[in-house]
XYZ file of C-alpha atoms in Angstrom:
570
model
C 107.071 133.602 120.445
C 104.248 133.777 119.136
C 103.035 137.487 118.781
C 99.123 136.752 117.748
C 99.604 135.377 121.474
C 101.538 137.294 124.068
C 100.341 141.058 122.468
C 97.083 140.366 123.665
C 98.500 138.831 126.807
C 100.451 142.051 127.812
C 97.786 144.735 126.825
C 95.327 142.186 128.790
C 97.857 142.856 132.041
C 98.057 147.009 131.033
C 94.507 146.976 130.715
C 94.002 145.232 133.825
C 96.225 147.154 135.753
C 94.501 150.293 134.516
C 90.595 149.345 136.194
C 92.198 148.100 139.410
C 94.117 150.863 139.847
C 90.711 153.237 138.603
C 89.216 151.119 141.528
C 91.842 152.584 144.421
C 90.666 155.752 142.492
C 87.636 155.382 143.625
C 87.975 155.527 147.449
C 90.853 157.295 147.633
C 89.985 160.840 149.079
C 92.571 162.771 151.314
C 96.031 163.509 151.171
C 96.659 160.440 153.793
C 95.235 158.354 150.993
C 97.733 158.989 148.340
C 100.231 158.826 150.894
C 99.638 156.045 153.349
C 96.265 154.680 152.347
C 95.155 155.643 156.078
C 97.100 153.544 157.438
C 94.399 151.584 156.977
C 95.933 147.814 154.853
C 95.360 144.824 157.052
C 98.352 142.670 157.145
C 96.934 139.688 154.041
C 96.669 142.574 151.331
C 99.953 144.661 152.756
C 101.945 141.627 152.341
C 100.165 140.932 148.940
C 101.232 144.865 147.779
C 104.967 144.575 149.441
C 105.697 141.402 147.049
C 104.102 142.682 144.180
C 105.808 145.985 144.237
C 108.879 143.966 145.543
C 109.539 141.429 142.946
C 110.980 143.023 140.099
C 112.524 142.908 136.855
C 115.733 141.073 138.931
C 113.207 138.599 140.044
C 111.090 137.340 137.270
C 113.880 137.704 134.620
C 117.300 138.453 136.587
C 117.528 135.480 138.471
C 116.855 133.166 135.566
C 119.597 134.968 133.947
C 122.420 134.628 135.781
C 121.800 131.017 136.556
C 122.023 130.427 133.785
C 124.969 132.360 132.711
C 126.952 131.676 136.072
C 125.271 128.505 137.982
C 124.276 128.303 141.345
C 126.579 130.320 142.976
C 123.950 133.155 141.773
C 120.713 131.422 143.684
C 122.433 133.676 147.089
C 120.130 136.441 144.866
C 116.903 134.740 145.988
C 118.442 133.915 149.411
C 119.239 137.694 149.851
C 116.529 139.344 149.042
C 113.786 136.587 151.003
C 116.670 136.692 154.313
C 116.551 140.662 153.929
C 112.965 140.347 155.465
C 113.956 138.798 158.502
C 116.153 141.480 159.316
C 113.183 143.845 158.674
C 111.191 142.151 161.107
C 113.555 141.965 163.011
C 115.251 145.334 163.519
C 112.809 148.114 161.985
C 109.235 147.037 161.000
C 107.172 147.642 164.067
C 109.315 150.655 165.018
C 109.504 151.919 161.919
C 104.915 152.170 161.554
C 105.283 153.384 165.181
C 107.026 156.679 163.911
C 104.110 158.126 162.905
C 105.788 158.594 159.135
C 105.028 158.972 155.573
C 108.252 158.607 153.917
C 112.274 157.763 155.329
C 112.983 161.517 155.360
C 109.845 162.470 157.747
C 111.666 158.950 159.904
C 114.629 160.698 159.353
C 113.843 164.657 160.735
C 110.863 163.049 163.545
C 114.045 161.056 165.082
C 117.013 163.687 164.487
C 114.531 167.350 164.271
C 117.190 168.379 161.357
C 116.093 169.625 158.023
C 119.518 169.092 156.997
C 118.922 165.330 157.639
C 115.706 165.089 155.993
C 116.700 166.517 153.129
C 119.306 164.350 152.444
C 117.769 161.261 152.919
C 115.587 162.589 150.495
C 118.094 163.252 148.095
C 119.622 159.292 148.565
C 115.698 157.955 148.395
C 115.438 159.802 144.909
C 118.693 158.388 143.778
C 118.558 155.056 145.002
C 114.774 155.062 143.995
C 116.055 156.208 140.155
C 118.767 153.397 140.213
C 116.155 150.434 140.887
C 113.696 152.151 137.769
C 116.031 151.802 135.301
C 116.662 147.977 135.245
C 112.166 148.083 135.265
C 112.591 150.218 132.053
C 114.463 148.025 130.923
C 113.199 145.086 131.663
C 110.138 146.170 129.973
C 111.671 147.527 126.717
C 114.087 143.991 126.205
C 110.519 142.037 126.677
C 108.425 144.076 124.558
C 111.444 143.490 121.403
C 111.664 139.934 122.298
C 107.392 139.323 122.208
C 107.292 141.653 118.886
C 111.026 142.605 117.897
C 109.710 146.791 118.513
C 112.198 149.586 119.573
C 114.086 148.433 123.464
C 112.854 151.895 124.297
C 108.920 151.653 123.836
C 108.498 149.002 126.502
C 110.029 151.095 129.557
C 107.116 154.147 127.385
C 104.253 152.101 127.992
C 105.129 150.473 131.751
C 106.258 154.865 132.789
C 103.146 155.720 130.838
C 100.533 153.428 132.975
C 102.643 153.619 135.630
C 102.351 157.289 135.958
C 98.919 157.321 135.150
C 98.324 155.270 137.569
C 100.067 156.827 140.364
C 99.601 159.915 139.276
C 95.441 159.059 139.942
C 95.083 157.328 142.947
C 98.280 157.277 144.931
C 99.002 154.442 147.502
C 95.224 152.926 147.871
C 95.444 152.320 143.532
C 99.017 151.423 143.870
C 98.411 149.036 147.138
C 95.786 146.534 145.202
C 97.109 147.023 141.986
C 100.572 145.621 143.602
C 98.917 142.450 145.241
C 96.635 141.541 142.016
C 100.181 141.586 140.401
C 101.869 139.632 142.727
C 99.893 136.455 142.760
C 99.342 136.740 138.377
C 103.146 136.947 138.408
C 103.091 133.904 141.025
C 100.858 132.288 138.667
C 102.657 133.351 135.555
C 105.587 131.455 136.656
C 103.968 128.606 138.313
C 102.169 127.347 135.498
C 104.830 127.237 132.820
C 107.412 125.802 135.617
C 105.126 122.766 135.934
C 104.753 122.173 132.177
C 108.385 123.231 131.311
C 109.688 120.308 133.849
C 107.371 117.273 132.812
C 108.417 118.470 129.122
C 112.311 118.335 130.434
C 111.363 115.121 132.467
C 109.762 113.177 128.790
C 112.781 114.989 126.799
C 116.106 112.485 128.446
C 117.861 115.631 129.155
C 120.960 115.467 130.786
C 119.615 115.619 134.402
C 123.032 117.615 135.626
C 121.718 120.713 134.016
C 125.279 122.730 135.591
C 127.897 120.324 134.123
C 130.444 121.626 132.925
C 130.882 123.156 130.151
C 127.405 123.241 129.153
C 126.510 122.462 125.506
C 123.882 122.354 122.288
C 120.994 120.500 121.939
C 120.453 121.024 118.505
C 122.058 122.766 115.851
C 121.666 126.342 116.353
C 122.611 129.866 114.524
C 123.945 132.374 117.111
C 124.175 136.071 115.974
C 126.995 138.263 118.277
C 125.271 141.786 118.875
C 127.988 143.247 120.429
C 132.051 142.016 119.521
C 133.741 140.160 122.544
C 135.797 137.894 123.505
C 135.030 134.134 123.546
C 136.903 131.258 125.180
C 137.119 127.520 124.182
C 138.278 124.609 126.665
C 139.347 122.661 123.378
C 139.435 123.071 119.822
C 135.815 123.731 118.124
C 135.117 123.927 114.695
C 131.783 126.710 113.475
C 130.812 128.089 110.592
C 131.108 131.442 110.398
C 129.493 134.495 108.672
C 131.247 137.679 109.988
C 134.795 138.945 111.556
C 136.921 135.959 113.586
C 140.248 136.886 114.984
C 140.577 139.982 112.077
C 139.757 137.431 110.035
C 136.585 137.528 107.156
C 134.188 134.794 107.120
C 131.038 134.163 104.283
C 129.835 131.205 105.853
C 133.291 128.802 105.628
C 134.411 127.453 108.275
C 136.602 128.454 111.094
C 138.597 125.899 113.378
C 139.161 127.960 116.476
C 142.023 126.802 118.737
C 141.907 126.060 122.140
C 141.983 129.440 123.763
C 140.227 133.430 123.813
C 139.120 134.219 119.925
C 138.022 137.780 118.947
C 133.993 137.588 117.463
C 133.623 140.750 115.795
C 129.796 142.416 116.167
C 126.901 141.358 113.428
C 129.152 137.712 113.075
C 127.127 134.642 112.939
C 127.853 131.175 114.089
C 126.629 127.892 113.698
C 126.752 125.227 116.069
C 126.471 121.690 115.939
C 124.505 119.700 118.103
C 126.902 118.218 120.972
C 129.048 121.495 120.547
C 130.403 123.039 123.499
C 129.026 127.032 124.658
C 132.688 129.012 124.331
C 132.551 131.137 127.766
C 131.504 134.701 126.831
C 134.181 137.602 128.227
C 133.717 141.390 127.183
C 135.731 142.481 124.589
C 135.944 145.979 123.210
C 132.093 146.863 124.037
C 133.408 147.133 127.790
C 129.966 145.666 128.995
C 129.300 146.224 131.916
C 126.985 143.023 131.649
C 129.889 141.182 130.622
C 132.918 143.033 133.492
C 130.526 141.477 136.339
C 130.710 138.267 134.805
C 135.199 138.021 135.203
C 135.155 140.023 138.418
C 133.376 137.630 139.739
C 135.221 134.886 138.325
C 138.631 136.843 139.804
C 137.157 137.393 142.948
C 134.513 135.003 143.531
C 134.401 134.746 147.713
C 134.391 138.446 147.562
C 131.679 139.006 144.908
C 129.064 136.117 146.857
C 130.317 138.025 150.495
C 129.273 141.891 148.901
C 126.367 140.470 147.289
C 125.005 138.670 150.416
C 126.158 142.096 153.041
C 123.708 144.501 150.118
C 120.570 142.354 149.779
C 120.855 141.460 153.623
C 120.820 145.444 154.603
C 119.378 146.592 151.822
C 116.283 145.591 152.179
C 115.682 147.782 155.060
C 116.299 151.116 152.995
C 114.623 150.441 149.572
C 112.271 153.481 149.848
C 109.344 151.241 148.061
C 109.099 148.946 150.478
C 109.419 150.730 153.751
C 106.511 153.300 152.476
C 104.690 149.927 152.284
C 105.414 149.621 156.188
C 103.990 153.234 157.035
C 100.456 152.274 155.141
C 100.155 149.122 158.731
C 97.616 150.517 161.297
C 99.880 149.696 164.414
C 103.357 147.750 164.750
C 101.681 144.199 164.922
C 100.216 144.564 161.910
C 103.535 145.883 160.641
C 105.286 142.261 161.727
C 102.115 140.503 160.753
C 102.911 141.826 157.366
C 106.745 141.417 157.775
C 105.928 136.972 158.092
C 103.828 136.949 155.738
C 105.968 138.706 153.198
C 108.266 136.326 153.957
C 106.438 133.491 153.092
C 105.141 134.734 149.575
C 108.610 136.116 148.219
C 110.069 132.547 149.050
C 107.868 130.520 147.688
C 107.862 132.778 144.634
C 111.506 132.289 144.773
C 111.986 128.705 144.040
C 110.740 129.084 140.230
C 113.253 131.497 139.063
C 116.014 129.189 139.506
C 114.008 126.268 137.960
C 114.038 128.449 134.296
C 117.822 129.635 134.765
C 118.655 125.199 134.861
C 116.438 124.561 131.940
C 117.672 127.583 129.996
C 121.109 126.259 130.279
C 120.562 123.070 128.671
C 117.382 124.788 126.020
C 118.445 127.988 125.086
C 122.382 127.821 126.140
C 123.230 130.528 123.634
C 122.198 133.000 125.250
C 125.345 133.274 127.801
C 126.506 134.235 124.022
C 124.139 136.669 123.165
C 123.962 139.309 125.761
C 120.394 138.290 126.122
C 120.184 135.919 128.845
C 117.324 137.492 130.499
C 114.953 136.634 128.198
C 115.293 133.077 128.826
C 112.057 132.687 130.889
C 110.567 134.127 128.227
C 111.810 132.178 125.737
C 111.969 128.876 127.646
C 107.766 127.487 126.593
C 108.629 127.919 122.674
C 111.924 126.100 122.935
C 110.227 122.794 124.916
C 107.390 123.042 123.896
C 105.957 125.014 121.121
C 103.158 124.745 119.432
C 99.682 126.127 120.322
C 100.665 125.317 124.159
C 103.644 126.591 124.159
C 102.487 129.945 122.405
C 99.699 129.742 125.587
C 102.892 129.507 128.171
C 105.103 131.949 126.751
C 101.974 134.331 126.342
C 101.512 134.041 130.698
C 104.408 134.275 130.905
C 104.795 137.443 128.766
C 102.284 139.096 130.704
C 103.474 138.017 133.770
C 106.937 139.881 132.934
C 104.986 142.918 132.246
C 103.614 142.503 136.069
C 106.936 142.582 137.405
C 107.704 145.712 135.639
C 104.207 147.714 136.410
C 104.195 146.728 140.094
C 107.848 147.426 141.006
C 107.760 150.405 139.125
C 104.818 151.984 140.249
C 106.176 151.434 144.020
C 109.045 153.288 143.332
C 107.790 155.620 141.839
C 105.107 156.162 144.489
C 108.298 156.612 147.063
C 110.652 158.993 145.272
C 107.166 161.363 143.993
C 106.385 160.928 147.833
C 109.718 163.094 148.323
C 109.668 165.344 145.498
C 106.129 166.579 146.739
C 107.243 167.042 150.161
C 110.912 168.202 150.044
C 111.513 169.559 146.830
C 108.163 171.430 145.080
C 107.863 174.567 146.453
C 103.906 173.355 148.249
C 102.401 170.252 149.298
C 99.682 168.899 148.321
C 97.730 166.078 145.974
C 98.332 168.392 142.747
C 102.119 168.372 143.437
C 101.848 164.642 144.660
C 100.895 164.372 141.129
C 103.328 166.717 139.265
C 106.364 164.453 141.839
C 105.086 161.262 139.713
C 106.072 162.642 136.388
C 109.557 164.491 137.369
C 110.233 160.463 139.635
C 109.461 158.683 135.807
C 111.287 161.674 133.725
C 114.879 160.638 134.812
C 115.078 156.977 134.851
C 113.042 156.788 131.530
C 115.616 159.228 130.078
C 118.408 156.689 131.555
C 116.651 153.997 130.017
C 117.681 154.755 126.733
C 121.126 155.998 127.540
C 122.393 153.466 129.317
C 123.895 150.404 127.595
C 123.019 147.215 129.628
C 123.586 145.497 132.875
C 121.154 142.417 133.933
C 118.704 143.303 135.964
C 119.692 141.379 139.056
C 123.211 142.813 138.576
C 121.518 146.558 138.256
C 118.869 145.791 140.966
C 122.155 143.753 143.543
C 123.629 147.743 143.138
C 121.273 149.889 144.519
C 120.526 146.981 147.094
C 124.231 147.987 147.819
C 124.237 151.844 147.851
C 120.544 151.331 150.109
C 122.640 149.066 152.775
C 125.156 151.809 153.460
C 122.935 154.964 153.850
C 119.839 153.773 154.984
C 120.716 150.285 156.584
C 122.735 152.618 159.760
C 120.062 155.635 159.214
C 117.183 152.738 160.717
C 118.882 150.812 162.954
C 120.719 153.200 164.493
C 118.383 155.612 164.473
C 115.708 153.086 166.363
C 118.138 151.309 168.559
C 120.981 154.200 169.398
C 119.628 156.942 171.800
C 123.193 158.371 171.630
C 122.864 159.255 167.180
C 123.051 162.747 166.382
C 121.714 164.874 162.884
C 125.765 165.122 162.635
C 126.701 161.909 163.192
C 123.673 160.840 160.826
C 124.893 163.188 157.857
C 128.340 161.941 157.823
C 127.606 158.543 157.676
C 124.808 158.424 154.447
C 127.077 160.660 152.824
C 130.651 158.255 153.822
C 128.509 155.472 152.768
C 125.951 156.054 150.977
C 128.060 158.050 149.121
C 131.044 156.232 148.700
C 128.737 153.675 147.004
C 127.024 155.460 144.997
C 130.464 156.815 143.573
C 131.303 153.219 142.835
C 127.984 152.201 141.752
C 128.135 155.011 138.825
C 131.861 153.536 138.151
C 130.454 149.987 137.588
C 127.793 151.571 135.274
C 130.319 153.316 133.182
C 133.055 150.422 132.824
C 135.991 151.585 134.948
C 137.926 149.461 136.054
C 136.508 146.228 133.756
C 138.460 143.914 135.902
C 141.376 143.479 139.243
C 140.993 144.317 142.489
C 139.749 147.837 141.776
C 136.859 146.682 139.668
C 135.752 143.780 142.443
C 135.937 146.755 145.190
C 134.015 149.071 143.359
C 131.427 146.355 141.793
C 130.334 144.556 145.244
C 131.137 147.948 147.322
C 128.693 146.795 150.677
C 131.569 144.817 152.208
C 133.605 148.242 152.915
C 130.539 150.878 152.276
C 128.275 149.913 154.569
C 130.638 149.684 157.700
C 132.117 152.628 156.603
C 128.775 154.097 156.941
C 127.967 153.034 160.078
C 131.419 153.578 161.852
C 131.225 156.856 160.420
C 127.831 157.738 161.837
C 129.050 156.779 165.537
C 132.125 158.139 166.196
C 130.497 161.584 164.854
C 128.027 161.068 166.775
C 130.188 160.795 169.912
C 131.868 163.459 168.659
C 129.197 165.539 169.224
C 127.244 164.748 172.423
C 126.010 168.204 172.761
C 123.634 167.565 169.699
C 121.186 164.423 170.067
C 117.982 165.742 170.360
C 115.729 167.050 172.717
C 113.106 164.599 173.607
C 115.267 161.558 171.565
C 114.518 159.512 174.928
C 110.683 160.351 174.523
C 111.047 159.356 170.558
C 112.157 155.915 171.387
C 110.447 155.070 173.580
C 107.050 155.882 171.279
C 109.314 153.718 168.771
C 109.160 150.642 171.174
C 106.630 150.604 172.996
C 102.796 149.661 171.797
C 100.585 151.343 170.408
C 98.522 149.898 173.407
C 100.957 150.627 176.278
C 101.766 154.046 174.309
C 98.243 155.365 174.656
C 97.836 154.458 178.616
C 101.058 156.161 179.423
C 99.873 159.413 177.600
C 96.483 158.721 179.506
């Protein structure tokens, strides 16, 4: 990719983000402006802002990468991400807005009148937010490394600095305008190149079946293996190798690889010729998380699929950066209209990443070996079109990728900073909100340097599992079941969300690498969500005397339209 075009494109996106955020700062005057934009954001603007922050690195780069590596089964990711808003529309959106809360911990306290439950909800908001922020920073590092060859940490640092400046300066007012602008930028950055890429594919005479097995190299290709891995061949293959293969050292010599599995050491270069099948890459001594998830899907495909579906369907309603935006709606009706508009906006966007994944399987199949499948969206314009046109389209995609990191990181930082400012720091106010912004970004930024490479979509999927297991039971039962008690809510969040969080931690540590236990830990939603609901219900039934006083009035406020509620009060 030509740096002369891509780097200015990224710089323009960063500059535009700062300028749009500065506009929000000019009209941000009160504490309510900082936290919920004075609850005055209309459905159209709010829907664009929600879509902008929701379409993260997983949406822009990760889905295409997973489709490239693992095929059409990965289309469940965009289906789940979109369908989650339907569940949110039906069960949560309007009552949550009518609760009058600023954050999820505010909702927990308003519903259950319990400071311990509030603090527990705050801890889960921070945990989910940090877990979700991590792939945004790593994705930014990957993008900048592909564009310029810079160290991967640099991209995350740039995103962190811009996001902290924008959020700390103008709060919710600023990021509302920033995220709405970035949604349309991201859509343009994927749609325009996709049209040219499809036209190039049609005129290239490439195979129509992008998912035909096995994938093959369409041209001579030299592949550098950056981490030790195992290659599985379905038939014998001859390659030119420079490095260590199966313990034997090669120096530009022919290596005849038999059917089966072969160990390729780090730093080895393999030269494939036109028509060679693309080997299946499996984890080697590196014990990488990404490859363990690939092998886990191969071992338990049905379980992995259902675990993914449940996590994405139910996890959306508990994502802190999504939920906080519904508090900015003027009333419950506006919150519902916002959700319907979001369904249309993100549904349109999610038609595009699978196109890049399918084309990447044809034109960049070696990314399945290098572990850089998330970079397929960035590389395809140069691979398929090339020249000045490819450079311009690549620059547009690069700018859109950075917009994805900035918008999602802004929303997550806002949500986490709000909880830190209200529940952790000693006093409240705009000054402490700004300090909370620094703390909200510092931890995931440090982790992005230390934690290894889980694909963006998989990392976000783990955050969805924790969200679905902790906040989904709290929101659904808190809004629709009058017998919920503070001990029940706390026990359910700890049992479901805590178990999912431990499962995620084990998965990110690479333990265990395979088998039934690995599948249970890598896709915990199938057991952790029912565990959270069941524990919440059973403990609440066992503590009937702890139902908060005034629960009936609280639920009436959640469910009655604002106009009717005002008449009843009068």
